[in-house]
Amino acid sequence: MGTIDLPSGIFITGTGTGVGKTVASAILVAGLSARYWKPVQSGLLEKSGLLEKSSFLEKSGLLEKTDTEWVREMTGLPSSHFYPETYRFRFPLSPHVAAEKDGILIDLESMALPETKGHLIVEGAGGIMVPLNEHDLMLDLMKKLQLPILLVAESGLGTINHTLLSLDLLKKHSLPVLGVVMNGPLNPDNRKAIEHYGNTRVCAEIEPLERIDAMTLKNVFRRCFAGDQNE
């Protein structure tokens, strides 16, 4: 898709759960040798839509890892690149429900950006309107952190509506949107519609991956974010 000027801090959100936020985050972490922080982790890592139906995650045993553990293992970066979650819950549920089951109340003020040098990738949980507690949504955390946002969306049927609604909400709250990352088989019609009606650049299209390791992540980064068409 060409080179994109990536800022030092990026918030990764998605049109929903399971759209590929964690793999998109891993690509950026590997390509930029960035730091990674997931403030809220609910349950174990779910299978990402960026993987083929060959069940690479199941074969690797990676379904037993949290997102942070998975990104660390796939990128091969040292532990100093990874910040602990502020909240980590046992059940793979919406954060407000998972927190209630664990007897914990999520406090928005307890989540502050870690001090770091270089790039920082922050990954949200679920989508923009996921509740954190009775009063706050993931949107409120994004407003608090004020990082430029990459919106991850699937490439297939239904994505136009979900993506345009998400972009509209972000813009109504004056949040800075870097662009959209589309995950899945290439779909030029959906990409053009999102760019036209959303007035937002699709800055990367990530096709399904047969496997994931540090080399693959770096190659995908160069191809999708650094404009290297020879990979």
JSON list of C-alpha atoms in Angstrom, two decimals:
[
{"chain": "A", "resi": 1, "resn": "MET", "atom": "CA", "xyz": [0.00, 0.00, 0.00]},
{"chain": "A", "resi": 2, "resn": "GLY", "atom": "CA", "xyz": [3.04, 2.29, 0.12]},
{"chain": "A", "resi": 3, "resn": "THR", "atom": "CA", "xyz": [5.01, 3.88, 2.92]},
{"chain": "A", "resi": 4, "resn": "ILE", "atom": "CA", "xyz": [3.14, 5.28, 5.90]},
{"chain": "A", "resi": 5, "resn": "ASP", "atom": "CA", "xyz": [4.69, 7.67, 8.39]},
{"chain": "A", "resi": 6, "resn": "LEU", "atom": "CA", "xyz": [4.20, 5.86, 11.69]},
{"chain": "A", "resi": 7, "resn": "PRO", "atom": "CA", "xyz": [4.22, 7.95, 14.88]},
{"chain": "A", "resi": 8, "resn": "SER", "atom": "CA", "xyz": [6.03, 6.88, 18.04]},
{"chain": "A", "resi": 9, "resn": "GLY", "atom": "CA", "xyz": [2.80, 5.79, 19.74]},
{"chain": "A", "resi": 10, "resn": "ILE", "atom": "CA", "xyz": [-0.06, 3.88, 18.10]},
{"chain": "A", "resi": 11, "resn": "PHE", "atom": "CA", "xyz": [-3.32, 2.52, 19.51]},
{"chain": "A", "resi": 12, "resn": "ILE", "atom": "CA", "xyz": [-4.60, -0.61, 17.75]},
{"chain": "A", "resi": 13, "resn": "THR", "atom": "CA", "xyz": [-8.35, -1.06, 17.84]},
{"chain": "A", "resi": 14, "resn": "GLY", "atom": "CA", "xyz": [-10.73, -3.10, 15.72]},
{"chain": "A", "resi": 15, "resn": "THR", "atom": "CA", "xyz": [-14.24, -3.31, 14.36]},
{"chain": "A", "resi": 16, "resn": "GLY", "atom": "CA", "xyz": [-14.78, -6.17, 16.81]},
{"chain": "A", "resi": 17, "resn": "THR", "atom": "CA", "xyz": [-13.22, -9.20, 18.44]},
{"chain": "A", "resi": 18, "resn": "GLY", "atom": "CA", "xyz": [-11.22, -11.66, 16.36]},
{"chain": "A", "resi": 19, "resn": "VAL", "atom": "CA", "xyz": [-10.52, -9.31, 13.44]},
{"chain": "A", "resi": 20, "resn": "GLY", "atom": "CA", "xyz": [-6.74, -9.59, 13.76]},
{"chain": "A", "resi": 21, "resn": "LYS", "atom": "CA", "xyz": [-5.67, -6.82, 16.15]},
{"chain": "A", "resi": 22, "resn": "THR", "atom": "CA", "xyz": [-3.03, -8.96, 17.84]},
{"chain": "A", "resi": 23, "resn": "VAL", "atom": "CA", "xyz": [-1.33, -10.11, 14.65]},
{"chain": "A", "resi": 24, "resn": "ALA", "atom": "CA", "xyz": [-1.42, -6.56, 13.27]},
{"chain": "A", "resi": 25, "resn": "SER", "atom": "CA", "xyz": [0.16, -5.42, 16.54]},
{"chain": "A", "resi": 26, "resn": "ALA", "atom": "CA", "xyz": [2.82, -8.13, 16.28]},
{"chain": "A", "resi": 27, "resn": "ILE", "atom": "CA", "xyz": [3.66, -7.03, 12.73]},
{"chain": "A", "resi": 28, "resn": "LEU", "atom": "CA", "xyz": [4.23, -3.47, 13.93]},
{"chain": "A", "resi": 29, "resn": "VAL", "atom": "CA", "xyz": [6.18, -4.55, 17.01]},
{"chain": "A", "resi": 30, "resn": "ALA", "atom": "CA", "xyz": [8.46, -6.77, 14.93]},
{"chain": "A", "resi": 31, "resn": "GLY", "atom": "CA", "xyz": [8.92, -4.29, 12.10]},
{"chain": "A", "resi": 32, "resn": "LEU", "atom": "CA", "xyz": [9.62, -1.31, 14.35]},
{"chain": "A", "resi": 33, "resn": "SER", "atom": "CA", "xyz": [11.31, -3.21, 17.20]},
{"chain": "A", "resi": 34, "resn": "ALA", "atom": "CA", "xyz": [8.66, -1.47, 19.26]},
{"chain": "A", "resi": 35, "resn": "ARG", "atom": "CA", "xyz": [7.41, -1.84, 22.82]},
{"chain": "A", "resi": 36, "resn": "TYR", "atom": "CA", "xyz": [4.00, -3.46, 23.36]},
{"chain": "A", "resi": 37, "resn": "TRP", "atom": "CA", "xyz": [1.33, -2.88, 25.96]},
{"chain": "A", "resi": 38, "resn": "LYS", "atom": "CA", "xyz": [-2.13, -4.39, 26.27]},
{"chain": "A", "resi": 39, "resn": "PRO", "atom": "CA", "xyz": [-3.82, -2.58, 29.19]},
{"chain": "A", "resi": 40, "resn": "VAL", "atom": "CA", "xyz": [-6.71, -5.05, 29.51]},
{"chain": "A", "resi": 41, "resn": "GLN", "atom": "CA", "xyz": [-6.46, -8.79, 28.83]},
{"chain": "A", "resi": 42, "resn": "SER", "atom": "CA", "xyz": [-9.63, -10.85, 29.07]},
{"chain": "A", "resi": 43, "resn": "GLY", "atom": "CA", "xyz": [-8.95, -14.57, 28.94]},
{"chain": "A", "resi": 44, "resn": "LEU", "atom": "CA", "xyz": [-6.68, -16.37, 26.53]},
{"chain": "A", "resi": 45, "resn": "LEU", "atom": "CA", "xyz": [-5.72, -15.43, 23.02]},
{"chain": "A", "resi": 46, "resn": "GLU", "atom": "CA", "xyz": [-8.40, -16.22, 20.46]},
{"chain": "A", "resi": 47, "resn": "LYS", "atom": "CA", "xyz": [-7.61, -17.51, 17.01]},
{"chain": "A", "resi": 48, "resn": "SER", "atom": "CA", "xyz": [-6.96, -14.60, 14.67]},
{"chain": "A", "resi": 49, "resn": "GLY", "atom": "CA", "xyz": [-8.62, -14.21, 11.30]},
{"chain": "A", "resi": 50, "resn": "LEU", "atom": "CA", "xyz": [-5.16, -13.55, 9.84]},
{"chain": "A", "resi": 51, "resn": "LEU", "atom": "CA", "xyz": [-4.37, -17.26, 9.96]},
{"chain": "A", "resi": 52, "resn": "GLU", "atom": "CA", "xyz": [-5.37, -19.86, 7.42]},
{"chain": "A", "resi": 53, "resn": "LYS", "atom": "CA", "xyz": [-7.88, -22.55, 8.35]},
{"chain": "A", "resi": 54, "resn": "SER", "atom": "CA", "xyz": [-4.85, -24.85, 8.81]},
{"chain": "A", "resi": 55, "resn": "SER", "atom": "CA", "xyz": [-5.10, -24.18, 12.56]},
{"chain": "A", "resi": 56, "resn": "PHE", "atom": "CA", "xyz": [-1.51, -23.02, 13.02]},
{"chain": "A", "resi": 57, "resn": "LEU", "atom": "CA", "xyz": [-2.38, -21.66, 16.46]},
{"chain": "A", "resi": 58, "resn": "GLU", "atom": "CA", "xyz": [-3.80, -24.96, 17.66]},
{"chain": "A", "resi": 59, "resn": "LYS", "atom": "CA", "xyz": [-0.79, -26.90, 16.34]},
{"chain": "A", "resi": 60, "resn": "SER", "atom": "CA", "xyz": [1.57, -24.46, 18.06]},
{"chain": "A", "resi": 61, "resn": "GLY", "atom": "CA", "xyz": [-0.25, -24.53, 21.38]},
{"chain": "A", "resi": 62, "resn": "LEU", "atom": "CA", "xyz": [-0.53, -20.75, 21.15]},
{"chain": "A", "resi": 63, "resn": "LEU", "atom": "CA", "xyz": [-4.17, -20.72, 22.16]},
{"chain": "A", "resi": 64, "resn": "GLU", "atom": "CA", "xyz": [-2.91, -21.17, 25.71]},
{"chain": "A", "resi": 65, "resn": "LYS", "atom": "CA", "xyz": [-1.07, -17.83, 25.70]},
{"chain": "A", "resi": 66, "resn": "THR", "atom": "CA", "xyz": [-2.18, -14.29, 26.43]},
{"chain": "A", "resi": 67, "resn": "ASP", "atom": "CA", "xyz": [-1.82, -11.71, 23.68]},
{"chain": "A", "resi": 68, "resn": "THR", "atom": "CA", "xyz": [1.31, -10.28, 25.31]},
{"chain": "A", "resi": 69, "resn": "GLU", "atom": "CA", "xyz": [2.93, -13.70, 25.64]},
{"chain": "A", "resi": 70, "resn": "TRP", "atom": "CA", "xyz": [2.04, -14.54, 22.05]},
{"chain": "A", "resi": 71, "resn": "VAL", "atom": "CA", "xyz": [3.43, -11.31, 20.60]},
{"chain": "A", "resi": 72, "resn": "ARG", "atom": "CA", "xyz": [6.63, -11.75, 22.60]},
{"chain": "A", "resi": 73, "resn": "GLU", "atom": "CA", "xyz": [7.11, -15.32, 21.38]},
{"chain": "A", "resi": 74, "resn": "MET", "atom": "CA", "xyz": [6.32, -14.53, 17.74]},
{"chain": "A", "resi": 75, "resn": "THR", "atom": "CA", "xyz": [8.54, -11.43, 17.56]},
{"chain": "A", "resi": 76, "resn": "GLY", "atom": "CA", "xyz": [11.42, -12.93, 19.52]},
{"chain": "A", "resi": 77, "resn": "LEU", "atom": "CA", "xyz": [12.04, -9.60, 21.23]},
{"chain": "A", "resi": 78, "resn": "PRO", "atom": "CA", "xyz": [13.34, -9.44, 24.81]},
{"chain": "A", "resi": 79, "resn": "SER", "atom": "CA", "xyz": [11.00, -9.07, 27.77]},
{"chain": "A", "resi": 80, "resn": "SER", "atom": "CA", "xyz": [12.02, -5.41, 28.17]},
{"chain": "A", "resi": 81, "resn": "HIS", "atom": "CA", "xyz": [9.87, -4.67, 25.10]},
{"chain": "A", "resi": 82, "resn": "PHE", "atom": "CA", "xyz": [6.69, -5.82, 26.84]},
{"chain": "A", "resi": 83, "resn": "TYR", "atom": "CA", "xyz": [4.81, -4.07, 29.60]},
{"chain": "A", "resi": 84, "resn": "PRO", "atom": "CA", "xyz": [2.55, -6.03, 31.95]},
{"chain": "A", "resi": 85, "resn": "GLU", "atom": "CA", "xyz": [-1.18, -5.70, 31.57]},
{"chain": "A", "resi": 86, "resn": "THR", "atom": "CA", "xyz": [-2.85, -3.32, 34.01]},
{"chain": "A", "resi": 87, "resn": "TYR", "atom": "CA", "xyz": [-5.76, -5.76, 34.19]},
{"chain": "A", "resi": 88, "resn": "ARG", "atom": "CA", "xyz": [-5.64, -9.46, 33.38]},
{"chain": "A", "resi": 89, "resn": "PHE", "atom": "CA", "xyz": [-8.80, -11.53, 33.73]},
{"chain": "A", "resi": 90, "resn": "ARG", "atom": "CA", "xyz": [-9.42, -15.26, 33.63]},
{"chain": "A", "resi": 91, "resn": "PHE", "atom": "CA", "xyz": [-12.44, -15.36, 31.38]},
{"chain": "A", "resi": 92, "resn": "PRO", "atom": "CA", "xyz": [-12.52, -14.46, 27.65]},
{"chain": "A", "resi": 93, "resn": "LEU", "atom": "CA", "xyz": [-15.46, -12.11, 28.05]},
{"chain": "A", "resi": 94, "resn": "SER", "atom": "CA", "xyz": [-16.15, -8.42, 27.63]},
{"chain": "A", "resi": 95, "resn": "PRO", "atom": "CA", "xyz": [-13.81, -6.64, 30.10]},
{"chain": "A", "resi": 96, "resn": "HIS", "atom": "CA", "xyz": [-16.61, -5.37, 32.34]},
{"chain": "A", "resi": 97, "resn": "VAL", "atom": "CA", "xyz": [-18.06, -8.88, 32.70]},
{"chain": "A", "resi": 98, "resn": "ALA", "atom": "CA", "xyz": [-14.67, -10.55, 33.08]},
{"chain": "A", "resi": 99, "resn": "ALA", "atom": "CA", "xyz": [-13.72, -8.02, 35.76]},
{"chain": "A", "resi": 100, "resn": "GLU", "atom": "CA", "xyz": [-16.96, -8.60, 37.65]},
{"chain": "A", "resi": 101, "resn": "LYS", "atom": "CA", "xyz": [-16.41, -12.37, 37.64]},
{"chain": "A", "resi": 102, "resn": "ASP", "atom": "CA", "xyz": [-12.94, -11.82, 39.10]},
{"chain": "A", "resi": 103, "resn": "GLY", "atom": "CA", "xyz": [-14.24, -9.37, 41.70]},
{"chain": "A", "resi": 104, "resn": "ILE", "atom": "CA", "xyz": [-12.33, -6.43, 40.23]},
{"chain": "A", "resi": 105, "resn": "LEU", "atom": "CA", "xyz": [-13.44, -2.94, 39.18]},
{"chain": "A", "resi": 106, "resn": "ILE", "atom": "CA", "xyz": [-11.58, -1.44, 36.22]},
{"chain": "A", "resi": 107, "resn": "ASP", "atom": "CA", "xyz": [-10.45, 2.09, 37.04]},
{"chain": "A", "resi": 108, "resn": "LEU", "atom": "CA", "xyz": [-9.76, 4.17, 33.95]},
{"chain": "A", "resi": 109, "resn": "GLU", "atom": "CA", "xyz": [-7.38, 6.44, 35.86]},
{"chain": "A", "resi": 110, "resn": "SER", "atom": "CA", "xyz": [-5.13, 3.49, 36.72]},
{"chain": "A", "resi": 111, "resn": "MET", "atom": "CA", "xyz": [-4.17, 3.06, 33.05]},
{"chain": "A", "resi": 112, "resn": "ALA", "atom": "CA", "xyz": [-1.44, 5.48, 32.03]},
{"chain": "A", "resi": 113, "resn": "LEU", "atom": "CA", "xyz": [1.00, 5.24, 29.14]},
{"chain": "A", "resi": 114, "resn": "PRO", "atom": "CA", "xyz": [4.30, 3.69, 30.19]},
{"chain": "A", "resi": 115, "resn": "GLU", "atom": "CA", "xyz": [7.38, 5.83, 29.78]},
{"chain": "A", "resi": 116, "resn": "THR", "atom": "CA", "xyz": [9.39, 4.43, 26.93]},
{"chain": "A", "resi": 117, "resn": "LYS", "atom": "CA", "xyz": [11.86, 5.27, 24.18]},
{"chain": "A", "resi": 118, "resn": "GLY", "atom": "CA", "xyz": [11.11, 4.45, 20.58]},
{"chain": "A", "resi": 119, "resn": "HIS", "atom": "CA", "xyz": [7.80, 3.16, 19.28]},
{"chain": "A", "resi": 120, "resn": "LEU", "atom": "CA", "xyz": [4.98, 1.94, 21.53]},
{"chain": "A", "resi": 121, "resn": "ILE", "atom": "CA", "xyz": [2.12, -0.22, 20.27]},
{"chain": "A", "resi": 122, "resn": "VAL", "atom": "CA", "xyz": [-0.95, -0.26, 22.53]},
{"chain": "A", "resi": 123, "resn": "GLU", "atom": "CA", "xyz": [-3.60, -2.88, 21.78]},
{"chain": "A", "resi": 124, "resn": "GLY", "atom": "CA", "xyz": [-7.17, -2.47, 22.93]},
{"chain": "A", "resi": 125, "resn": "ALA", "atom": "CA", "xyz": [-9.57, -5.25, 23.90]},
{"chain": "A", "resi": 126, "resn": "GLY", "atom": "CA", "xyz": [-12.47, -5.98, 21.57]},
{"chain": "A", "resi": 127, "resn": "GLY", "atom": "CA", "xyz": [-13.91, -3.01, 19.71]},
{"chain": "A", "resi": 128, "resn": "ILE", "atom": "CA", "xyz": [-14.35, 0.68, 20.35]},
{"chain": "A", "resi": 129, "resn": "MET", "atom": "CA", "xyz": [-17.59, 0.46, 22.34]},
{"chain": "A", "resi": 130, "resn": "VAL", "atom": "CA", "xyz": [-16.64, -2.45, 24.59]},
{"chain": "A", "resi": 131, "resn": "PRO", "atom": "CA", "xyz": [-17.54, -1.57, 28.22]},
{"chain": "A", "resi": 132, "resn": "LEU", "atom": "CA", "xyz": [-14.80, -1.41, 30.85]},
{"chain": "A", "resi": 133, "resn": "ASN", "atom": "CA", "xyz": [-17.11, -0.72, 33.79]},
{"chain": "A", "resi": 134, "resn": "GLU", "atom": "CA", "xyz": [-20.56, 0.77, 34.39]},
{"chain": "A", "resi": 135, "resn": "HIS", "atom": "CA", "xyz": [-19.49, 4.17, 33.09]},
{"chain": "A", "resi": 136, "resn": "ASP", "atom": "CA", "xyz": [-16.45, 3.81, 30.83]},
{"chain": "A", "resi": 137, "resn": "LEU", "atom": "CA", "xyz": [-15.94, 2.24, 27.41]},
{"chain": "A", "resi": 138, "resn": "MET", "atom": "CA", "xyz": [-12.81, 1.34, 25.48]},
{"chain": "A", "resi": 139, "resn": "LEU", "atom": "CA", "xyz": [-13.50, 4.61, 23.65]},
{"chain": "A", "resi": 140, "resn": "ASP", "atom": "CA", "xyz": [-12.90, 6.48, 26.92]},
{"chain": "A", "resi": 141, "resn": "LEU", "atom": "CA", "xyz": [-9.51, 4.83, 27.33]},
{"chain": "A", "resi": 142, "resn": "MET", "atom": "CA", "xyz": [-8.60, 5.85, 23.79]},
{"chain": "A", "resi": 143, "resn": "LYS", "atom": "CA", "xyz": [-9.66, 9.42, 24.55]},
{"chain": "A", "resi": 144, "resn": "LYS", "atom": "CA", "xyz": [-7.57, 9.38, 27.72]},
{"chain": "A", "resi": 145, "resn": "LEU", "atom": "CA", "xyz": [-4.42, 8.08, 26.03]},
{"chain": "A", "resi": 146, "resn": "GLN", "atom": "CA", "xyz": [-4.79, 10.30, 22.92]},
{"chain": "A", "resi": 147, "resn": "LEU", "atom": "CA", "xyz": [-2.69, 8.10, 20.64]},
{"chain": "A", "resi": 148, "resn": "PRO", "atom": "CA", "xyz": [-3.08, 7.99, 16.86]},
{"chain": "A", "resi": 149, "resn": "ILE", "atom": "CA", "xyz": [-5.32, 5.04, 15.96]},
{"chain": "A", "resi": 150, "resn": "LEU", "atom": "CA", "xyz": [-5.08, 2.20, 13.48]},
{"chain": "A", "resi": 151, "resn": "LEU", "atom": "CA", "xyz": [-8.43, 0.48, 12.95]},
{"chain": "A", "resi": 152, "resn": "VAL", "atom": "CA", "xyz": [-8.20, -3.22, 12.09]},
{"chain": "A", "resi": 153, "resn": "ALA", "atom": "CA", "xyz": [-11.04, -4.63, 10.00]},
{"chain": "A", "resi": 154, "resn": "GLU", "atom": "CA", "xyz": [-11.76, -7.85, 8.16]},
{"chain": "A", "resi": 155, "resn": "SER", "atom": "CA", "xyz": [-11.74, -7.68, 4.38]},
{"chain": "A", "resi": 156, "resn": "GLY", "atom": "CA", "xyz": [-14.86, -9.72, 3.63]},
{"chain": "A", "resi": 157, "resn": "LEU", "atom": "CA", "xyz": [-18.62, -9.29, 3.48]},
{"chain": "A", "resi": 158, "resn": "GLY", "atom": "CA", "xyz": [-20.04, -6.94, 6.11]},
{"chain": "A", "resi": 159, "resn": "THR", "atom": "CA", "xyz": [-16.84, -5.02, 6.72]},
{"chain": "A", "resi": 160, "resn": "ILE", "atom": "CA", "xyz": [-17.95, -1.84, 4.95]},
{"chain": "A", "resi": 161, "resn": "ASN", "atom": "CA", "xyz": [-20.75, -1.17, 7.43]},
{"chain": "A", "resi": 162, "resn": "HIS", "atom": "CA", "xyz": [-18.71, -2.12, 10.51]},
{"chain": "A", "resi": 163, "resn": "THR", "atom": "CA", "xyz": [-15.69, -0.12, 9.41]},
{"chain": "A", "resi": 164, "resn": "LEU", "atom": "CA", "xyz": [-17.58, 3.02, 8.41]},
{"chain": "A", "resi": 165, "resn": "LEU", "atom": "CA", "xyz": [-19.52, 3.01, 11.69]},
{"chain": "A", "resi": 166, "resn": "SER", "atom": "CA", "xyz": [-16.26, 2.67, 13.65]},
{"chain": "A", "resi": 167, "resn": "LEU", "atom": "CA", "xyz": [-14.55, 5.44, 11.68]},
{"chain": "A", "resi": 168, "resn": "ASP", "atom": "CA", "xyz": [-17.55, 7.73, 12.12]},
{"chain": "A", "resi": 169, "resn": "LEU", "atom": "CA", "xyz": [-17.50, 7.22, 15.89]},
{"chain": "A", "resi": 170, "resn": "LEU", "atom": "CA", "xyz": [-13.76, 7.88, 16.17]},
{"chain": "A", "resi": 171, "resn": "LYS", "atom": "CA", "xyz": [-14.04, 11.06, 14.12]},
{"chain": "A", "resi": 172, "resn": "LYS", "atom": "CA", "xyz": [-17.06, 12.32, 16.07]},
{"chain": "A", "resi": 173, "resn": "HIS", "atom": "CA", "xyz": [-14.93, 12.12, 19.21]},
{"chain": "A", "resi": 174, "resn": "SER", "atom": "CA", "xyz": [-12.05, 13.94, 17.49]},
{"chain": "A", "resi": 175, "resn": "LEU", "atom": "CA", "xyz": [-9.69, 11.00, 17.83]},
{"chain": "A", "resi": 176, "resn": "PRO", "atom": "CA", "xyz": [-6.74, 10.94, 15.41]},
{"chain": "A", "resi": 177, "resn": "VAL", "atom": "CA", "xyz": [-7.11, 8.09, 12.90]},
{"chain": "A", "resi": 178, "resn": "LEU", "atom": "CA", "xyz": [-3.99, 6.99, 11.02]},
{"chain": "A", "resi": 179, "resn": "GLY", "atom": "CA", "xyz": [-5.92, 4.65, 8.78]},
{"chain": "A", "resi": 180, "resn": "VAL", "atom": "CA", "xyz": [-7.46, 1.23, 8.36]},
{"chain": "A", "resi": 181, "resn": "VAL", "atom": "CA", "xyz": [-5.67, -2.13, 8.28]},
{"chain": "A", "resi": 182, "resn": "MET", "atom": "CA", "xyz": [-7.65, -4.70, 6.31]},
{"chain": "A", "resi": 183, "resn": "ASN", "atom": "CA", "xyz": [-7.05, -8.33, 7.20]},
{"chain": "A", "resi": 184, "resn": "GLY", "atom": "CA", "xyz": [-7.95, -11.29, 5.02]},
{"chain": "A", "resi": 185, "resn": "PRO", "atom": "CA", "xyz": [-8.10, -12.08, 1.29]},
{"chain": "A", "resi": 186, "resn": "LEU", "atom": "CA", "xyz": [-7.64, -9.01, -0.88]},
{"chain": "A", "resi": 187, "resn": "ASN", "atom": "CA", "xyz": [-10.93, -7.27, -1.60]},
{"chain": "A", "resi": 188, "resn": "PRO", "atom": "CA", "xyz": [-10.38, -4.20, -3.80]},
{"chain": "A", "resi": 189, "resn": "ASP", "atom": "CA", "xyz": [-14.08, -3.27, -3.89]},
{"chain": "A", "resi": 190, "resn": "ASN", "atom": "CA", "xyz": [-14.36, -3.15, -0.10]},
{"chain": "A", "resi": 191, "resn": "ARG", "atom": "CA", "xyz": [-11.08, -1.25, 0.18]},
{"chain": "A", "resi": 192, "resn": "LYS", "atom": "CA", "xyz": [-12.24, 1.39, -2.31]},
{"chain": "A", "resi": 193, "resn": "ALA", "atom": "CA", "xyz": [-15.60, 1.75, -0.57]},
{"chain": "A", "resi": 194, "resn": "ILE", "atom": "CA", "xyz": [-13.99, 2.21, 2.85]},
{"chain": "A", "resi": 195, "resn": "GLU", "atom": "CA", "xyz": [-11.55, 4.80, 1.53]},
{"chain": "A", "resi": 196, "resn": "HIS", "atom": "CA", "xyz": [-14.25, 6.68, -0.40]},
{"chain": "A", "resi": 197, "resn": "TYR", "atom": "CA", "xyz": [-17.10, 6.72, 2.10]},
{"chain": "A", "resi": 198, "resn": "GLY", "atom": "CA", "xyz": [-14.89, 6.77, 5.19]},
{"chain": "A", "resi": 199, "resn": "ASN", "atom": "CA", "xyz": [-12.54, 9.40, 3.76]},
{"chain": "A", "resi": 200, "resn": "THR", "atom": "CA", "xyz": [-9.74, 7.41, 5.37]},
{"chain": "A", "resi": 201, "resn": "ARG", "atom": "CA", "xyz": [-6.74, 5.65, 3.93]},
{"chain": "A", "resi": 202, "resn": "VAL", "atom": "CA", "xyz": [-6.51, 1.87, 3.96]},
{"chain": "A", "resi": 203, "resn": "CYS", "atom": "CA", "xyz": [-2.84, 1.87, 4.86]},
{"chain": "A", "resi": 204, "resn": "ALA", "atom": "CA", "xyz": [-2.25, -1.89, 4.84]},
{"chain": "A", "resi": 205, "resn": "GLU", "atom": "CA", "xyz": [-3.86, -5.05, 3.48]},
{"chain": "A", "resi": 206, "resn": "ILE", "atom": "CA", "xyz": [-2.66, -8.19, 5.25]},
{"chain": "A", "resi": 207, "resn": "GLU", "atom": "CA", "xyz": [-3.43, -11.43, 3.47]},
{"chain": "A", "resi": 208, "resn": "PRO", "atom": "CA", "xyz": [-3.89, -14.73, 5.38]},
{"chain": "A", "resi": 209, "resn": "LEU", "atom": "CA", "xyz": [-0.63, -16.16, 6.72]},
{"chain": "A", "resi": 210, "resn": "GLU", "atom": "CA", "xyz": [0.22, -19.85, 6.63]},
{"chain": "A", "resi": 211, "resn": "ARG", "atom": "CA", "xyz": [2.52, -19.43, 9.61]},
{"chain": "A", "resi": 212, "resn": "ILE", "atom": "CA", "xyz": [3.77, -16.68, 11.86]},
{"chain": "A", "resi": 213, "resn": "ASP", "atom": "CA", "xyz": [7.30, -16.11, 13.11]},
{"chain": "A", "resi": 214, "resn": "ALA", "atom": "CA", "xyz": [9.64, -13.13, 13.49]},
{"chain": "A", "resi": 215, "resn": "MET", "atom": "CA", "xyz": [10.88, -13.30, 9.89]},
{"chain": "A", "resi": 216, "resn": "THR", "atom": "CA", "xyz": [7.34, -13.48, 8.49]},
{"chain": "A", "resi": 217, "resn": "LEU", "atom": "CA", "xyz": [6.19, -10.55, 10.62]},
{"chain": "A", "resi": 218, "resn": "LYS", "atom": "CA", "xyz": [9.11, -8.38, 9.48]},
{"chain": "A", "resi": 219, "resn": "ASN", "atom": "CA", "xyz": [8.51, -9.28, 5.84]},
{"chain": "A", "resi": 220, "resn": "VAL", "atom": "CA", "xyz": [4.82, -8.41, 6.13]},
{"chain": "A", "resi": 221, "resn": "PHE", "atom": "CA", "xyz": [5.73, -5.12, 7.80]},
{"chain": "A", "resi": 222, "resn": "ARG", "atom": "CA", "xyz": [8.09, -4.18, 4.98]},
{"chain": "A", "resi": 223, "resn": "ARG", "atom": "CA", "xyz": [5.51, -5.11, 2.36]},
{"chain": "A", "resi": 224, "resn": "CYS", "atom": "CA", "xyz": [2.45, -3.54, 4.01]},
{"chain": "A", "resi": 225, "resn": "PHE", "atom": "CA", "xyz": [3.82, -0.55, 5.93]},
{"chain": "A", "resi": 226, "resn": "ALA", "atom": "CA", "xyz": [7.21, 0.27, 4.37]},
{"chain": "A", "resi": 227, "resn": "GLY", "atom": "CA", "xyz": [6.27, 0.02, 0.70]},
{"chain": "A", "resi": 228, "resn": "ASP", "atom": "CA", "xyz": [8.58, -2.89, -0.19]},
{"chain": "A", "resi": 229, "resn": "GLN", "atom": "CA", "xyz": [6.84, -4.69, -3.05]},
{"chain": "A", "resi": 230, "resn": "ASN", "atom": "CA", "xyz": [9.68, -7.19, -3.53]},
{"chain": "A", "resi": 231, "resn": "GLU", "atom": "CA", "xyz": [8.83, -9.27, -0.44]}
]
